[in-house]
Short mmCIF file of C-alpha atoms in Angstrom, two decimals:
data_model
loop_
_atom_site.label_atom_id
_atom_site.label_comp_id
_atom_site.label_asym_id
_atom_site.label_seq_id
_atom_site.Cartn_x
_atom_site.Cartn_y
_atom_site.Cartn_z
CA UNK N 1 121.34 76.04 68.11
CA UNK N 2 124.28 73.98 68.87
CA UNK N 3 122.38 70.78 68.12
CA UNK N 4 120.94 72.83 64.63
CA UNK N 5 124.74 73.33 63.31
CA UNK N 6 125.76 69.96 64.39
CA UNK N 7 122.94 68.52 61.90
CA UNK N 8 123.95 71.26 58.95
CA UNK N 9 127.42 70.13 59.50
CA UNK N 10 126.60 66.70 59.18
CA UNK N 11 124.67 67.19 55.90
CA UNK N 12 127.43 69.00 55.00
CA UNK N 13 130.10 66.21 55.55
CA UNK N 14 127.72 64.24 53.83
CA UNK N 15 127.61 66.33 50.86
CA UNK N 16 131.09 66.32 50.10
CA UNK N 17 131.21 62.74 50.43
CA UNK N 18 128.96 62.22 47.81
CA UNK N 19 130.47 64.79 45.52
CA UNK N 20 133.95 63.18 46.52
CA UNK N 21 132.66 59.91 45.51
CA UNK N 22 131.48 61.50 42.27
CA UNK N 23 134.64 62.88 41.10
CA UNK N 24 136.78 59.80 41.90
CA UNK N 25 133.89 57.98 40.07
CA UNK N 26 134.27 60.13 36.82
CA UNK N 27 138.21 60.22 36.92
CA UNK N 28 137.55 56.13 36.94
CA UNK N 29 135.67 56.43 33.89
CA UNK N 30 137.90 58.94 32.37
CA UNK N 31 140.97 56.59 33.05
CA UNK N 32 138.84 53.32 31.76
CA UNK N 33 137.82 55.49 28.64
CA UNK N 34 141.85 56.49 28.68
CA UNK N 35 142.80 52.63 28.82
CA UNK N 36 140.08 51.37 26.21
CA UNK N 37 141.35 53.74 23.78
CA UNK N 38 144.92 52.62 24.06
CA UNK N 39 143.88 49.10 23.79
CA UNK N 40 142.01 50.13 20.52
CA UNK N 41 145.03 52.01 19.25
CA UNK N 42 147.34 49.26 19.62
CA UNK N 43 144.72 46.64 18.15
CA UNK N 44 144.53 49.07 15.02
CA UNK N 45 148.49 48.99 14.76
CA UNK N 46 148.80 45.56 15.39
CA UNK N 47 146.38 45.62 13.04
CA UNK N 48 148.41 47.65 10.25
CA UNK N 49 152.02 45.72 10.90
CA UNK N 50 150.20 42.45 9.96
CA UNK N 51 149.02 44.07 6.49
CA UNK N 52 152.65 45.15 6.30
CA UNK N 53 154.16 41.73 7.07
CA UNK N 54 151.56 40.03 4.38
CA UNK N 55 152.15 42.73 1.59
CA UNK N 56 156.20 41.93 2.12
CA UNK N 57 155.95 38.16 2.77
CA UNK N 58 154.34 37.58 -0.13
CA UNK N 59 155.04 39.35 -3.37
CA UNK N 60 154.21 37.62 -6.10
CA UNK N 61 152.72 34.24 -7.14
CA UNK N 62 154.83 31.96 -8.60
CA UNK N 63 155.22 28.51 -6.57
CA UNK N 64 158.34 29.22 -5.17
CA UNK N 65 157.53 32.31 -3.57
CA UNK N 66 154.27 30.64 -2.19
CA UNK N 67 156.03 28.23 -0.88
CA UNK N 68 158.83 29.92 0.79
CA UNK N 69 156.32 32.03 2.58
CA UNK N 70 154.17 29.24 3.54
CA UNK N 71 157.44 27.92 5.07
CA UNK N 72 158.04 30.88 7.08
CA UNK N 73 154.97 31.08 8.50
CA UNK N 74 154.10 27.79 9.06
CA UNK N 75 150.66 28.58 6.98
CA UNK N 76 151.04 25.05 4.73
CA UNK N 77 147.30 25.38 3.43
CA UNK N 78 149.06 28.40 1.23
CA UNK N 79 150.26 26.22 -1.93
CA UNK N 80 146.92 24.80 -1.94
CA UNK N 81 144.94 27.99 -2.28
CA UNK N 82 146.94 29.02 -5.12
CA UNK N 83 146.40 25.71 -6.92
CA UNK N 84 142.76 26.46 -6.86
CA UNK N 85 142.69 29.76 -7.86
CA UNK N 86 144.82 28.69 -11.07
CA UNK N 87 142.62 25.78 -11.47
CA UNK N 88 139.83 28.56 -11.44
CA UNK N 89 141.32 30.33 -13.69
CA UNK N 90 141.63 27.82 -16.08
CA UNK N 91 138.09 27.47 -16.10
CA UNK N 92 137.70 31.04 -17.05
CA UNK N 93 139.23 30.53 -19.66
CA UNK N 94 137.59 27.54 -21.05
CA UNK N 95 134.15 29.42 -20.37
CA UNK N 96 134.86 32.60 -22.13
CA UNK N 97 135.57 30.45 -24.90
CA UNK N 98 132.79 29.23 -24.44
CA UNK N 99 130.83 32.38 -24.34
CA UNK N 100 132.37 33.94 -27.45
CA UNK N 101 130.86 30.88 -29.53
CA UNK N 102 127.39 31.53 -28.86
CA UNK N 103 125.61 33.11 -31.48
CA UNK N 104 123.71 35.36 -29.25
CA UNK N 105 126.70 36.58 -27.53
CA UNK N 106 128.24 37.27 -31.29
CA UNK N 107 124.93 38.86 -32.22
CA UNK N 108 124.63 41.10 -29.27
CA UNK N 109 124.98 44.44 -31.48
CA UNK N 110 122.24 43.19 -33.78
CA UNK N 111 119.62 41.96 -30.46
CA UNK N 112 120.66 44.45 -28.04
CA UNK N 113 121.92 47.69 -28.88
CA UNK N 114 120.17 50.25 -27.42
CA UNK N 115 118.62 52.17 -30.35
CA UNK N 116 118.59 49.47 -32.81
CA UNK N 117 118.69 46.12 -31.40
CA UNK N 118 116.20 43.56 -32.31
CA UNK N 119 114.92 42.80 -28.80
CA UNK N 120 115.73 46.33 -27.93
CA UNK N 121 112.96 47.52 -30.71
CA UNK N 122 110.37 44.83 -29.79
CA UNK N 123 110.37 45.63 -26.55
CA UNK N 124 109.47 49.05 -27.24
CA UNK N 125 106.94 48.32 -29.64
CA UNK N 126 105.46 46.24 -26.98
CA UNK N 127 105.95 48.10 -24.28
CA UNK N 128 103.87 51.45 -26.59
CA UNK N 129 100.77 48.62 -27.55
CA UNK N 130 100.42 47.58 -23.65
CA UNK N 131 100.47 51.08 -22.36
CA UNK N 132 97.57 51.59 -24.72
CA UNK N 133 95.98 48.62 -23.82
CA UNK N 134 96.14 49.93 -19.78
CA UNK N 135 94.61 52.99 -20.77
CA UNK N 136 91.27 51.26 -22.44
CA UNK N 137 91.09 49.13 -19.55
CA UNK N 138 91.63 52.27 -17.02
CA UNK N 139 88.44 53.35 -18.88
CA UNK N 140 86.41 50.75 -17.13
CA UNK N 141 88.26 50.24 -13.80
CA UNK N 142 88.65 53.98 -13.20
CA UNK N 143 84.58 53.80 -12.68
CA UNK N 144 83.68 53.14 -9.03
CA UNK N 145 81.93 50.08 -8.66
CA UNK N 146 82.52 48.33 -12.18
CA UNK N 147 85.73 45.74 -11.06
CA UNK N 148 83.18 45.03 -8.24
CA UNK N 149 80.87 43.70 -10.85
CA UNK N 150 83.03 42.29 -13.42
CA UNK N 151 84.94 40.04 -10.68
CA UNK N 152 81.17 38.57 -9.41
CA UNK N 153 79.86 38.46 -12.91
CA UNK N 154 80.05 34.72 -13.01
CA UNK N 155 78.86 33.95 -9.62
CA UNK N 156 76.07 31.87 -9.31
CA UNK N 157 73.06 33.37 -7.38
CA UNK N 158 72.03 31.67 -3.87
CA UNK N 159 69.45 29.22 -3.59
CA UNK N 160 67.58 27.72 -0.65
CA UNK N 161 68.44 28.42 2.86
CA UNK N 162 70.72 30.81 2.08
CA UNK N 163 68.65 32.80 -0.85
CA UNK N 164 65.80 32.56 2.18
CA UNK N 165 68.33 34.18 4.94
CA UNK N 166 69.32 36.77 2.52
CA UNK N 167 65.50 37.74 1.57
CA UNK N 168 64.49 37.90 5.76
CA UNK N 169 67.63 39.82 6.47
CA UNK N 170 67.23 42.41 3.65
CA UNK N 171 70.82 41.83 2.93
CA UNK N 172 69.20 40.32 -0.52
CA UNK N 173 66.97 43.97 -1.23
CA UNK N 174 70.49 46.24 0.26
CA UNK N 175 72.54 44.02 -2.14
CA UNK N 176 69.96 44.79 -5.09
CA UNK N 177 69.99 48.06 -4.49
CA UNK N 178 73.80 48.37 -4.61
CA UNK N 179 74.35 46.42 -7.53
CA UNK N 180 71.14 48.68 -9.51
CA UNK N 181 73.16 51.83 -8.58
CA UNK N 182 76.80 50.27 -9.62
CA UNK N 183 75.59 49.10 -12.96
CA UNK N 184 74.08 52.90 -13.80
CA UNK N 185 76.87 54.27 -12.60
CA UNK N 186 78.89 51.81 -15.20
CA UNK N 187 76.15 51.93 -18.46
CA UNK N 188 75.83 55.74 -17.66
CA UNK N 189 79.48 56.45 -17.79
CA UNK N 190 80.78 54.34 -20.75
CA UNK N 191 77.44 55.12 -22.65
CA UNK N 192 76.07 51.39 -23.05
CA UNK N 193 72.65 49.60 -22.24
CA UNK N 194 74.25 46.33 -21.30
CA UNK N 195 76.21 45.04 -18.87
CA UNK N 196 76.95 41.87 -21.01
CA UNK N 197 78.55 44.18 -23.58
CA UNK N 198 80.51 45.97 -21.47
CA UNK N 199 81.57 42.98 -19.58
CA UNK N 200 82.32 41.48 -23.01
CA UNK N 201 84.69 44.78 -24.73
CA UNK N 202 86.31 44.49 -21.60
CA UNK N 203 87.20 41.12 -21.54
CA UNK N 204 88.90 41.13 -24.86
CA UNK N 205 90.91 44.07 -24.08
CA UNK N 206 92.23 42.17 -20.88
CA UNK N 207 92.76 38.98 -22.96
CA UNK N 208 94.74 40.97 -25.97
CA UNK N 209 96.47 42.78 -22.63
CA UNK N 210 97.60 39.42 -21.10
CA UNK N 211 99.09 38.04 -24.47
CA UNK N 212 101.34 41.03 -25.27
CA UNK N 213 102.40 40.49 -21.79
CA UNK N 214 103.26 37.40 -22.04
CA UNK N 215 105.08 38.22 -25.40
CA UNK N 216 106.68 40.90 -23.80
CA UNK N 217 108.50 39.26 -20.83
CA UNK N 218 109.29 36.29 -23.16
CA UNK N 219 111.54 39.13 -24.79
CA UNK N 220 112.64 40.95 -22.03
CA UNK N 221 113.92 37.16 -20.87
CA UNK N 222 115.86 37.11 -24.37
CA UNK N 223 117.72 40.50 -23.48
CA UNK N 224 118.50 39.75 -20.31
CA UNK N 225 119.67 36.44 -21.04
CA UNK N 226 121.78 38.32 -23.44
CA UNK N 227 123.06 41.00 -21.25
CA UNK N 228 123.95 38.73 -18.99
CA UNK N 229 126.40 36.47 -21.28
CA UNK N 230 128.36 39.88 -22.14
CA UNK N 231 128.38 40.67 -18.38
CA UNK N 232 129.61 37.24 -17.68
CA UNK N 233 132.40 37.49 -20.66
CA UNK N 234 133.50 40.77 -19.23
CA UNK N 235 133.72 39.25 -15.49
CA UNK N 236 135.68 36.76 -17.27
CA UNK N 237 138.11 38.87 -18.69
CA UNK N 238 139.05 40.61 -15.53
CA UNK N 239 139.73 37.68 -13.82
CA UNK N 240 141.63 36.28 -16.36
CA UNK N 241 143.56 39.50 -17.39
CA UNK N 242 144.38 40.38 -14.21
CA UNK N 243 144.81 37.01 -12.39
CA UNK N 244 148.28 37.92 -10.97
CA UNK N 245 147.03 41.16 -9.06
CA UNK N 246 143.91 39.50 -7.93
CA UNK N 247 145.71 36.07 -6.49
CA UNK N 248 148.41 37.94 -5.05
CA UNK N 249 145.71 40.13 -3.21
CA UNK N 250 143.53 36.91 -1.98
CA UNK N 251 146.34 34.90 -1.09
CA UNK N 252 147.61 37.97 0.96
CA UNK N 253 144.66 38.21 2.27
CA UNK N 254 144.72 34.54 3.71
CA UNK N 255 147.78 35.14 5.08
CA UNK N 256 146.47 37.90 7.15
CA UNK N 257 143.93 36.02 8.67
CA UNK N 258 146.80 33.27 9.66
CA UNK N 259 148.41 35.94 10.98
CA UNK N 260 145.29 37.24 13.31
CA UNK N 261 145.28 33.37 14.66
CA UNK N 262 149.06 33.09 15.78
CA UNK N 263 151.25 35.17 18.13
CA UNK N 264 154.15 36.86 16.81
CA UNK N 265 156.11 35.91 19.84
CA UNK N 266 156.12 32.21 19.14
CA UNK N 267 158.69 31.72 16.79
CA UNK N 268 157.86 34.02 14.01
CA UNK N 269 160.82 36.60 14.09
CA UNK N 270 163.37 33.09 13.69
CA UNK N 271 161.27 31.30 10.95
CA UNK N 272 160.91 34.66 8.82
CA UNK N 273 163.62 36.17 6.47
CA UNK N 274 166.29 38.60 8.03
CA UNK N 275 164.79 41.79 6.28
CA UNK N 276 161.11 41.00 7.74
CA UNK N 277 162.24 40.48 11.10
CA UNK N 278 161.93 44.24 11.94
CA UNK N 279 157.98 43.67 11.17
CA UNK N 280 157.99 40.73 13.20
CA UNK N 281 159.49 42.41 16.62
CA UNK N 282 156.91 45.28 15.83
CA UNK N 283 154.04 43.12 16.03
CA UNK N 284 155.68 41.37 19.37
CA UNK N 285 155.56 45.01 21.05
CA UNK N 286 152.32 45.79 20.26
CA UNK N 287 151.03 42.40 21.03
CA UNK N 288 152.98 42.50 25.12
CA UNK N 289 151.41 46.02 25.55
CA UNK N 290 148.10 43.92 25.44
CA UNK N 291 148.94 40.96 28.08
#
C-alpha cells in the first residue's frame, strides 16, 4: 500500500512539474509577444516621426529650399533630383504641345465620339457583320463531325505500305465507316447532296469573316491610338498643372527613404533648424528604445 502511494505521489509530482513548465512556457510566450508588439509599436511611431520630419524640413520646391534641406540632412543628392524632375516637366510640356498639334488629337470627337465617331460607327458596323458571319459559320460547326471532315478535306489518301497496314488492321474499314457516318450527318442537316458544295460555301463564309476581322482589328487599332493620345495628353496636363505638389511629394518621399538609412542620434539634431529639433529628439528617443 505504501509502495502504491509512493508511486502515485511520484506521478502527481511529475504532472505538477509538467504543468508548471507549461505555465512558465506560456508566460514566456506572452512576454515575447508583448515585447514584439512593443517593438512594432516603436517602429511604427519612428516611421510616423520620420514622415513628419520629411514634411517639415521641406515645404517648398524652390532651389533655395531644396538646397537648405539637403545641407541639414547631409543629403546632397536632393538638388539633383529636383533638376531631374524639372527637366521631366519641360519634356512633358514639349510632348503635350506635340500631341495638341496632331490631327488625330484635334479630330478626336469626329473619330472616337462614343455615339457618332467615325471609328466608333465603323467598328459597330463591322462587329454586326462579323456577328452575322459567325452565326452562318456556326450552322456548319455545330454539326458533330463537320470540323473533323473540313480540316481533313485536303489530306492525301495513304499509299503503299501505310495503306496496306491500315487495311490489314481494319483501320481503313472503321475510318471509312466513321467518314460515311459524319458525311451523312452533315449532308442531311444542311440539306445538301455534296460535301464539296458544303465545304465551298463554308470556305467562302470563313474567308469573308477573316477579311472583316482584319478590317475590324485595323479600325480598332486606329481608335485605340487616338484614345491613347487623349489619355496621354490628360496625364501630361495633370503632371504639368500639379507639378509643384507632385514634386514636393516625391522629394519628401526621397527624404523619408534617406532618414530610414541614417541614425537621428549622429548629429542630426545639431544640423537641422531649431524649430525641428523637437521632432528629431522624439526620433532619437524611439531609436534608443530599439537599441
